[in-house]
Amino acid sequence: MAEGNRYWRLDSYPDGQDFASAIHLYDGPLPEIDERELLVKNLWFSLDAGTRMWFTSRTDSYMPPLPLGSPIMGFVLGRVVQSRHPGFAEGAVVRAYGQWADYSRLAPDAGNLWQVAHIADMRQHFAILGPNGWTAYVGLNEYGRVRPGETVLVSAAAGATGLLAAQFALATGCRVIGIAGGETKCARLIKEFGLTASIDYKRGDVDGQLKQAAPDGIDCYFDCVGGTLLDIVLPHMAMNGRIAICGLISTYDQKERVGPKNFDLILMKRLTVAGFFSPDFYHRGEEINRLTGPWLENGRVKMAFDVTQGLENTLVAYAKMFTGGNFGKTMVKLTE
């Protein structure tokens, strides 16, 4: 086993997307574990846009800010190389909140740590069979309350959660429109993933594109973006429509918050708007996987993976989610 441990540390809160000036890679000793702890060799990082809120001083977010000087946290998939916990044997593979590092020191009793089965594509433990899949399923069914035949609009449809929400809605029998950036992404959504239509926000005139794609209105809007895009969508909602908000990627790095000007349409159209946070239902993961797993097995739902090689390139991969450079699930593969 290597004696050292490289790790990323938050030294200041990033200004916009300038992550390289705020987050730096350090060399440290191999972590020592206490009783009921694990040392895990990280194999994969799951990069998730919502963690951007941890890199701010904002205290009223869904999670407190990461203290300056702390190692960066995030979902990891790794192999247990040392165990002082009776519930986990060395060699087991776990998914957990760990550190952006070669090794993660983990405390299973603190929660949010799962031993996972060996499957053909282990990356799916982050995607269809993991937090992105759980978010998409719960958002659509319990907050969006989608029904067959309805029109569903998904923003950031080329991102991990949006791509799954779009496919889950298709599997439910809905007409699905995806919003993404760029002609290539929009074409892939239709040709590879079966969406009914796509809207290219980079082309401009999103309002006009929505009129054409959803002339009878949108019954459910699965929103990963927020900001001005939500404002544009509101007039296109159908009466008694539902808006399920799981992310606000357009505003995570904005110092000033602005509400939608079309807010009054929530009343006029009798809309239901709900925000939801995936850790609230992590405990339901196995239950949800029993419902979505068959779609993975029969190929009805799939995931595109955007993989970057090497711990040292983590920030390059992370920035892709905020510049539109990714398609599907953004991950980092570490050298074994």
Tab-separated table of C-alpha atoms in Angstrom:
chain	number	residue	atom	x	y	z
A	1	MET	CA	0.000	0.000	0.000
A	2	ALA	CA	1.246	3.493	-0.779
A	3	GLU	CA	2.475	5.485	2.221
A	4	GLY	CA	1.200	8.844	1.022
A	5	ASN	CA	-2.185	10.354	0.302
A	6	ARG	CA	-2.796	13.180	-2.141
A	7	TYR	CA	-5.888	15.238	-1.355
A	8	TRP	CA	-7.699	18.359	-2.564
A	9	ARG	CA	-8.225	21.122	0.021
A	10	LEU	CA	-10.477	24.188	0.062
A	11	ASP	CA	-8.199	27.147	0.785
A	12	SER	CA	-10.630	29.934	-0.138
A	13	TYR	CA	-14.136	30.210	-1.513
A	14	PRO	CA	-13.986	30.244	-5.341
A	15	ASP	CA	-14.975	33.331	-7.275
A	16	GLY	CA	-17.375	32.069	-9.927
A	17	GLN	CA	-15.757	29.188	-11.774
A	18	ASP	CA	-12.173	29.979	-10.783
A	19	PHE	CA	-11.714	26.754	-8.844
A	20	ALA	CA	-7.960	26.494	-9.420
A	21	SER	CA	-7.267	29.612	-7.339
A	22	ALA	CA	-9.223	28.305	-4.361
A	23	ILE	CA	-8.790	24.518	-4.320
A	24	HIS	CA	-5.329	22.955	-4.276
A	25	LEU	CA	-3.790	19.490	-4.317
A	26	TYR	CA	-1.597	18.513	-1.355
A	27	ASP	CA	0.530	15.538	-0.342
A	28	GLY	CA	-0.174	14.085	3.080
A	29	PRO	CA	0.358	10.939	5.115
A	30	LEU	CA	-1.828	7.882	4.824
A	31	PRO	CA	-4.808	8.417	7.169
A	32	GLU	CA	-4.837	6.411	10.400
A	33	ILE	CA	-8.195	4.963	11.360
A	34	ASP	CA	-9.808	4.523	14.772
A	35	GLU	CA	-12.164	1.855	16.045
A	36	ARG	CA	-15.254	1.354	13.853
A	37	GLU	CA	-13.657	3.213	10.956
A	38	LEU	CA	-12.499	2.228	7.468
A	39	LEU	CA	-9.645	3.186	5.195
A	40	VAL	CA	-10.872	3.096	1.611
A	41	LYS	CA	-8.822	3.234	-1.566
A	42	ASN	CA	-10.831	5.535	-3.823
A	43	LEU	CA	-11.538	4.149	-7.287
A	44	TRP	CA	-14.057	6.688	-8.601
A	45	PHE	CA	-15.312	10.163	-7.705
A	46	SER	CA	-18.858	11.227	-8.475
A	47	LEU	CA	-18.857	14.927	-9.318
A	48	ASP	CA	-22.132	16.675	-8.539
A	49	ALA	CA	-22.987	20.294	-9.241
A	50	GLY	CA	-24.810	20.767	-5.938
A	51	THR	CA	-21.534	20.539	-4.034
A	52	ARG	CA	-20.752	24.022	-5.390
A	53	MET	CA	-22.848	25.387	-2.514
A	54	TRP	CA	-20.338	23.909	-0.048
A	55	PHE	CA	-17.687	26.182	-1.547
A	56	THR	CA	-19.424	29.398	-0.458
A	57	SER	CA	-19.832	31.218	2.838
A	58	ARG	CA	-23.620	30.949	2.571
A	59	THR	CA	-25.102	29.556	5.797
A	60	ASP	CA	-28.765	29.232	4.757
A	61	SER	CA	-28.181	26.582	2.096
A	62	TYR	CA	-29.220	22.939	2.313
A	63	MET	CA	-25.839	22.109	3.882
A	64	PRO	CA	-23.397	24.266	5.848
A	65	PRO	CA	-20.335	25.578	3.998
A	66	LEU	CA	-17.177	23.512	4.042
A	67	PRO	CA	-14.730	25.170	6.462
A	68	LEU	CA	-11.682	26.703	4.811
A	69	GLY	CA	-8.658	24.464	5.136
A	70	SER	CA	-10.779	21.313	4.921
A	71	PRO	CA	-10.300	18.422	2.509
A	72	ILE	CA	-12.938	18.459	-0.227
A	73	MET	CA	-15.821	16.059	0.352
A	74	GLY	CA	-17.769	14.187	-2.260
A	75	PHE	CA	-19.232	10.836	-3.198
A	76	VAL	CA	-16.602	8.168	-3.769
A	77	LEU	CA	-16.644	4.528	-4.762
A	78	GLY	CA	-13.766	2.610	-3.282
A	79	ARG	CA	-12.325	-0.610	-1.894
A	80	VAL	CA	-11.835	-1.168	1.834
A	81	VAL	CA	-8.109	-1.709	2.461
A	82	GLN	CA	-8.209	-1.465	6.271
A	83	SER	CA	-11.186	-2.129	8.506
A	84	ARG	CA	-11.687	-1.661	12.230
A	85	HIS	CA	-15.441	-1.999	11.845
A	86	PRO	CA	-17.103	-5.432	12.315
A	87	GLY	CA	-19.641	-4.771	9.563
A	88	PHE	CA	-17.124	-4.281	6.740
A	89	ALA	CA	-14.456	-6.696	5.555
A	90	GLU	CA	-11.299	-5.717	3.723
A	91	GLY	CA	-11.901	-5.978	-0.001
A	92	ALA	CA	-15.518	-4.803	0.185
A	93	VAL	CA	-16.558	-2.047	-2.225
A	94	VAL	CA	-18.404	0.895	-0.715
A	95	ARG	CA	-20.121	4.065	-1.900
A	96	ALA	CA	-19.863	6.922	0.578
A	97	TYR	CA	-19.265	10.567	1.264
A	98	GLY	CA	-15.487	10.521	1.280
A	99	GLN	CA	-12.674	12.845	0.352
A	100	TRP	CA	-11.284	13.927	-3.008
A	101	ALA	CA	-8.110	11.999	-2.276
A	102	ASP	CA	-6.261	8.770	-2.976
A	103	TYR	CA	-7.721	7.362	0.242
A	104	SER	CA	-10.807	8.177	2.309
A	105	ARG	CA	-11.101	7.730	6.059
A	106	LEU	CA	-14.722	6.743	6.671
A	107	ALA	CA	-16.958	6.174	9.688
A	108	PRO	CA	-19.862	3.893	8.685
A	109	ASP	CA	-21.807	4.678	11.859
A	110	ALA	CA	-22.112	8.310	10.729
A	111	GLY	CA	-24.347	7.180	7.843
A	112	ASN	CA	-24.390	7.716	4.080
A	113	LEU	CA	-22.123	4.717	3.469
A	114	TRP	CA	-23.284	1.621	1.593
A	115	GLN	CA	-21.572	-1.624	0.665
A	116	VAL	CA	-22.425	-2.211	-2.995
A	117	ALA	CA	-22.657	-5.320	-5.137
A	118	HIS	CA	-20.344	-6.066	-8.034
A	119	ILE	CA	-22.223	-5.316	-11.263
A	120	ALA	CA	-21.163	-5.089	-14.895
A	121	ASP	CA	-20.708	-1.315	-14.756
A	122	MET	CA	-19.868	-0.183	-11.235
A	123	ARG	CA	-20.403	3.449	-12.273
A	124	GLN	CA	-24.142	2.808	-12.200
A	125	HIS	CA	-23.941	2.819	-8.393
A	126	PHE	CA	-23.725	6.594	-8.796
A	127	ALA	CA	-26.139	6.897	-11.695
A	128	ILE	CA	-29.280	4.800	-12.211
A	129	LEU	CA	-28.713	2.842	-8.969
A	130	GLY	CA	-27.458	5.803	-6.947
A	131	PRO	CA	-28.265	9.343	-5.848
A	132	ASN	CA	-28.908	10.674	-9.361
A	133	GLY	CA	-31.396	7.899	-10.059
A	134	TRP	CA	-33.096	8.315	-6.682
A	135	THR	CA	-33.413	12.064	-7.236
A	136	ALA	CA	-34.896	11.619	-10.701
A	137	TYR	CA	-37.404	8.977	-9.608
A	138	VAL	CA	-38.637	10.698	-6.452
A	139	GLY	CA	-38.769	14.097	-8.130
A	140	LEU	CA	-40.881	12.882	-11.004
A	141	ASN	CA	-43.237	10.629	-9.106
A	142	GLU	CA	-43.671	12.213	-5.694
A	143	TYR	CA	-43.196	15.908	-6.447
A	144	GLY	CA	-43.959	16.048	-10.184
A	145	ARG	CA	-46.717	13.417	-9.891
A	146	VAL	CA	-46.350	12.544	-13.577
A	147	ARG	CA	-48.981	10.475	-15.360
A	148	PRO	CA	-48.952	8.724	-18.748
A	149	GLY	CA	-49.758	11.046	-21.621
A	150	GLU	CA	-48.552	14.225	-19.906
A	151	THR	CA	-45.929	16.616	-21.257
A	152	VAL	CA	-42.792	16.748	-19.133
A	153	LEU	CA	-40.028	19.326	-19.526
A	154	VAL	CA	-36.558	18.643	-18.086
A	155	SER	CA	-33.812	21.260	-17.776
A	156	ALA	CA	-30.128	20.273	-17.829
A	157	ALA	CA	-31.378	17.189	-19.646
A	158	ALA	CA	-27.839	16.290	-20.727
A	159	GLY	CA	-26.676	16.173	-17.110
A	160	ALA	CA	-26.810	13.052	-14.947
A	161	THR	CA	-30.028	13.689	-13.032
A	162	GLY	CA	-31.814	15.381	-15.933
A	163	LEU	CA	-30.947	12.585	-18.340
A	164	LEU	CA	-32.432	10.017	-15.960
A	165	ALA	CA	-35.511	12.109	-15.186
A	166	ALA	CA	-36.193	12.410	-18.915
A	167	GLN	CA	-35.873	8.657	-19.479
A	168	PHE	CA	-37.928	7.764	-16.394
A	169	ALA	CA	-40.681	10.046	-17.696
A	170	LEU	CA	-40.534	8.328	-21.091
A	171	ALA	CA	-40.762	4.930	-19.383
A	172	THR	CA	-43.869	6.200	-17.580
A	173	GLY	CA	-45.517	7.011	-20.910
A	174	CYS	CA	-44.993	10.778	-20.999
A	175	ARG	CA	-44.112	13.108	-23.826
A	176	VAL	CA	-40.684	14.468	-22.843
A	177	ILE	CA	-38.868	17.652	-23.871
A	178	GLY	CA	-35.270	18.205	-22.790
A	179	ILE	CA	-33.419	21.504	-22.495
A	180	ALA	CA	-29.669	21.371	-23.165
A	181	GLY	CA	-26.896	23.546	-24.534
A	182	GLY	CA	-25.763	23.029	-28.093
A	183	GLU	CA	-27.001	21.330	-31.241
A	184	THR	CA	-24.963	18.172	-30.636
A	185	LYS	CA	-26.351	17.582	-27.154
A	186	CYS	CA	-29.901	18.223	-28.271
A	187	ALA	CA	-29.545	15.789	-31.161
A	188	ARG	CA	-28.168	13.086	-28.840
A	189	LEU	CA	-31.113	13.472	-26.493
A	190	ILE	CA	-33.493	12.582	-29.300
A	191	LYS	CA	-31.459	10.027	-31.269
A	192	GLU	CA	-29.777	8.124	-28.433
A	193	PHE	CA	-32.190	8.566	-25.545
A	194	GLY	CA	-35.562	8.812	-27.275
A	195	LEU	CA	-36.773	12.210	-26.087
A	196	THR	CA	-39.765	13.602	-27.929
A	197	ALA	CA	-38.138	17.000	-28.549
A	198	SER	CA	-35.216	19.112	-27.368
A	199	ILE	CA	-34.612	22.807	-26.832
A	200	ASP	CA	-31.199	24.379	-27.337
A	201	TYR	CA	-30.881	27.272	-24.901
A	202	LYS	CA	-27.645	28.372	-26.593
A	203	ARG	CA	-29.581	29.002	-29.805
A	204	GLY	CA	-31.623	31.689	-28.067
A	205	ASP	CA	-35.359	32.360	-28.131
A	206	VAL	CA	-36.142	29.626	-25.627
A	207	ASP	CA	-39.624	31.074	-25.330
A	208	GLY	CA	-40.260	30.535	-29.042
A	209	GLN	CA	-38.802	27.036	-28.953
A	210	LEU	CA	-41.090	26.167	-26.026
A	211	LYS	CA	-44.144	27.436	-27.885
A	212	GLN	CA	-43.333	25.116	-30.751
A	213	ALA	CA	-42.405	22.065	-28.638
A	214	ALA	CA	-45.231	22.360	-26.078
A	215	PRO	CA	-48.167	24.191	-27.682
A	216	ASP	CA	-50.606	22.767	-25.122
A	217	GLY	CA	-48.466	23.590	-22.109
A	218	ILE	CA	-46.192	21.706	-19.744
A	219	ASP	CA	-47.741	19.485	-17.095
A	220	CYS	CA	-44.528	18.846	-15.149
A	221	TYR	CA	-41.262	20.773	-15.175
A	222	PHE	CA	-38.322	18.904	-13.646
A	223	ASP	CA	-35.915	21.759	-12.955
A	224	CYS	CA	-32.184	21.396	-12.366
A	225	VAL	CA	-31.281	24.964	-13.368
A	226	GLY	CA	-33.472	27.659	-11.794
A	227	GLY	CA	-32.651	31.300	-12.520
A	228	THR	CA	-33.895	33.034	-15.646
A	229	LEU	CA	-34.777	29.741	-17.310
A	230	LEU	CA	-37.459	29.076	-14.693
A	231	ASP	CA	-38.864	32.522	-15.408
A	232	ILE	CA	-39.107	31.690	-19.124
A	233	VAL	CA	-40.814	28.359	-18.443
A	234	LEU	CA	-43.520	29.646	-16.074
A	235	PRO	CA	-45.785	31.118	-18.809
A	236	HIS	CA	-45.699	27.770	-20.618
A	237	MET	CA	-46.953	25.717	-17.678
A	238	ALA	CA	-50.366	24.123	-18.063
A	239	MET	CA	-53.127	24.729	-15.553
A	240	ASN	CA	-52.532	22.746	-12.349
A	241	GLY	CA	-48.998	21.971	-13.472
A	242	ARG	CA	-46.232	20.881	-11.122
A	243	ILE	CA	-42.667	22.146	-10.868
A	244	ALA	CA	-40.165	19.896	-9.085
A	245	ILE	CA	-36.927	21.732	-8.314
A	246	CYS	CA	-33.901	19.564	-7.560
A	247	GLY	CA	-31.108	21.947	-8.541
A	248	LEU	CA	-30.197	25.549	-9.263
A	249	ILE	CA	-26.983	25.177	-11.215
A	250	SER	CA	-27.367	28.581	-12.883
A	251	THR	CA	-27.199	30.359	-9.507
A	252	TYR	CA	-24.813	28.359	-7.305
A	253	ASP	CA	-21.916	30.729	-7.907
A	254	GLN	CA	-23.987	33.930	-7.951
A	255	LYS	CA	-23.616	36.336	-5.046
A	256	GLU	CA	-26.933	38.051	-5.747
A	257	ARG	CA	-30.176	36.071	-5.791
A	258	VAL	CA	-33.076	37.128	-8.012
A	259	GLY	CA	-36.568	35.646	-7.921
A	260	PRO	CA	-38.705	34.951	-11.002
A	261	LYS	CA	-40.588	37.967	-12.350
A	262	ASN	CA	-43.380	35.668	-13.459
A	263	PHE	CA	-43.982	34.443	-9.908
A	264	ASP	CA	-47.658	35.460	-10.052
A	265	LEU	CA	-48.311	32.737	-12.627
A	266	ILE	CA	-47.962	30.190	-9.830
A	267	LEU	CA	-51.296	31.502	-8.577
A	268	MET	CA	-52.885	32.201	-11.959
A	269	LYS	CA	-52.181	28.712	-13.242
A	270	ARG	CA	-52.704	26.977	-9.845
A	271	LEU	CA	-49.196	25.544	-9.994
A	272	THR	CA	-47.553	23.425	-7.343
A	273	VAL	CA	-43.853	24.207	-6.840
A	274	ALA	CA	-41.704	21.998	-4.627
A	275	GLY	CA	-38.028	21.843	-3.856
A	276	PHE	CA	-36.511	18.553	-2.754
A	277	PHE	CA	-33.112	17.406	-1.539
A	278	SER	CA	-31.803	13.924	-2.290
A	279	PRO	CA	-30.194	13.169	1.120
A	280	ASP	CA	-33.708	13.304	2.573
A	281	PHE	CA	-34.444	9.984	0.881
A	282	TYR	CA	-31.054	8.251	0.717
A	283	HIS	CA	-32.478	5.694	3.139
A	284	ARG	CA	-34.936	4.656	0.416
A	285	GLY	CA	-32.252	3.792	-2.122
A	286	GLU	CA	-32.797	0.036	-2.150
A	287	GLU	CA	-36.562	0.486	-2.464
A	288	ILE	CA	-36.165	2.820	-5.450
A	289	ASN	CA	-33.562	0.565	-7.092
A	290	ARG	CA	-36.034	-2.314	-7.061
A	291	LEU	CA	-38.316	-0.151	-9.215
A	292	THR	CA	-35.707	1.323	-11.573
A	293	GLY	CA	-33.259	-1.598	-11.731
A	294	PRO	CA	-35.343	-3.507	-14.313
A	295	TRP	CA	-35.158	-0.507	-16.661
A	296	LEU	CA	-31.365	-0.672	-16.456
A	297	GLU	CA	-31.332	-4.431	-17.016
A	298	ASN	CA	-33.585	-4.337	-20.070
A	299	GLY	CA	-31.893	-1.285	-21.579
A	300	ARG	CA	-34.909	0.974	-21.370
A	301	VAL	CA	-32.908	3.505	-19.345
A	302	LYS	CA	-29.191	4.112	-19.796
A	303	MET	CA	-26.518	6.579	-18.811
A	304	ALA	CA	-23.768	8.370	-20.684
A	305	PHE	CA	-20.593	8.803	-18.633
A	306	ASP	CA	-18.164	11.694	-18.929
A	307	VAL	CA	-14.965	10.276	-17.408
A	308	THR	CA	-11.762	12.139	-16.604
A	309	GLN	CA	-8.661	10.129	-15.700
A	310	GLY	CA	-6.551	10.939	-12.651
A	311	LEU	CA	-6.970	12.576	-9.254
A	312	GLU	CA	-4.822	15.493	-10.392
A	313	ASN	CA	-7.415	16.353	-13.084
A	314	THR	CA	-10.411	16.519	-10.751
A	315	LEU	CA	-10.891	20.275	-11.094
A	316	VAL	CA	-10.870	20.005	-14.887
A	317	ALA	CA	-13.712	17.513	-14.666
A	318	TYR	CA	-15.583	19.528	-12.034
A	319	ALA	CA	-15.541	22.691	-14.152
A	320	LYS	CA	-17.202	20.871	-17.055
A	321	MET	CA	-20.539	20.830	-15.235
A	322	PHE	CA	-20.622	24.629	-15.027
A	323	THR	CA	-19.460	25.331	-18.580
A	324	GLY	CA	-21.635	22.774	-20.352
A	325	GLY	CA	-18.633	20.649	-21.270
A	326	ASN	CA	-20.099	17.384	-19.997
A	327	PHE	CA	-22.754	14.989	-21.227
A	328	GLY	CA	-24.242	12.597	-18.682
A	329	LYS	CA	-22.628	11.596	-15.412
A	330	THR	CA	-19.360	13.414	-14.675
A	331	MET	CA	-16.830	11.172	-12.955
A	332	VAL	CA	-13.142	10.889	-12.168
A	333	LYS	CA	-11.387	7.533	-12.425
A	334	LEU	CA	-8.414	7.083	-10.123
A	335	THR	CA	-5.469	4.829	-10.820
A	336	GLU	CA	-5.706	1.553	-8.919
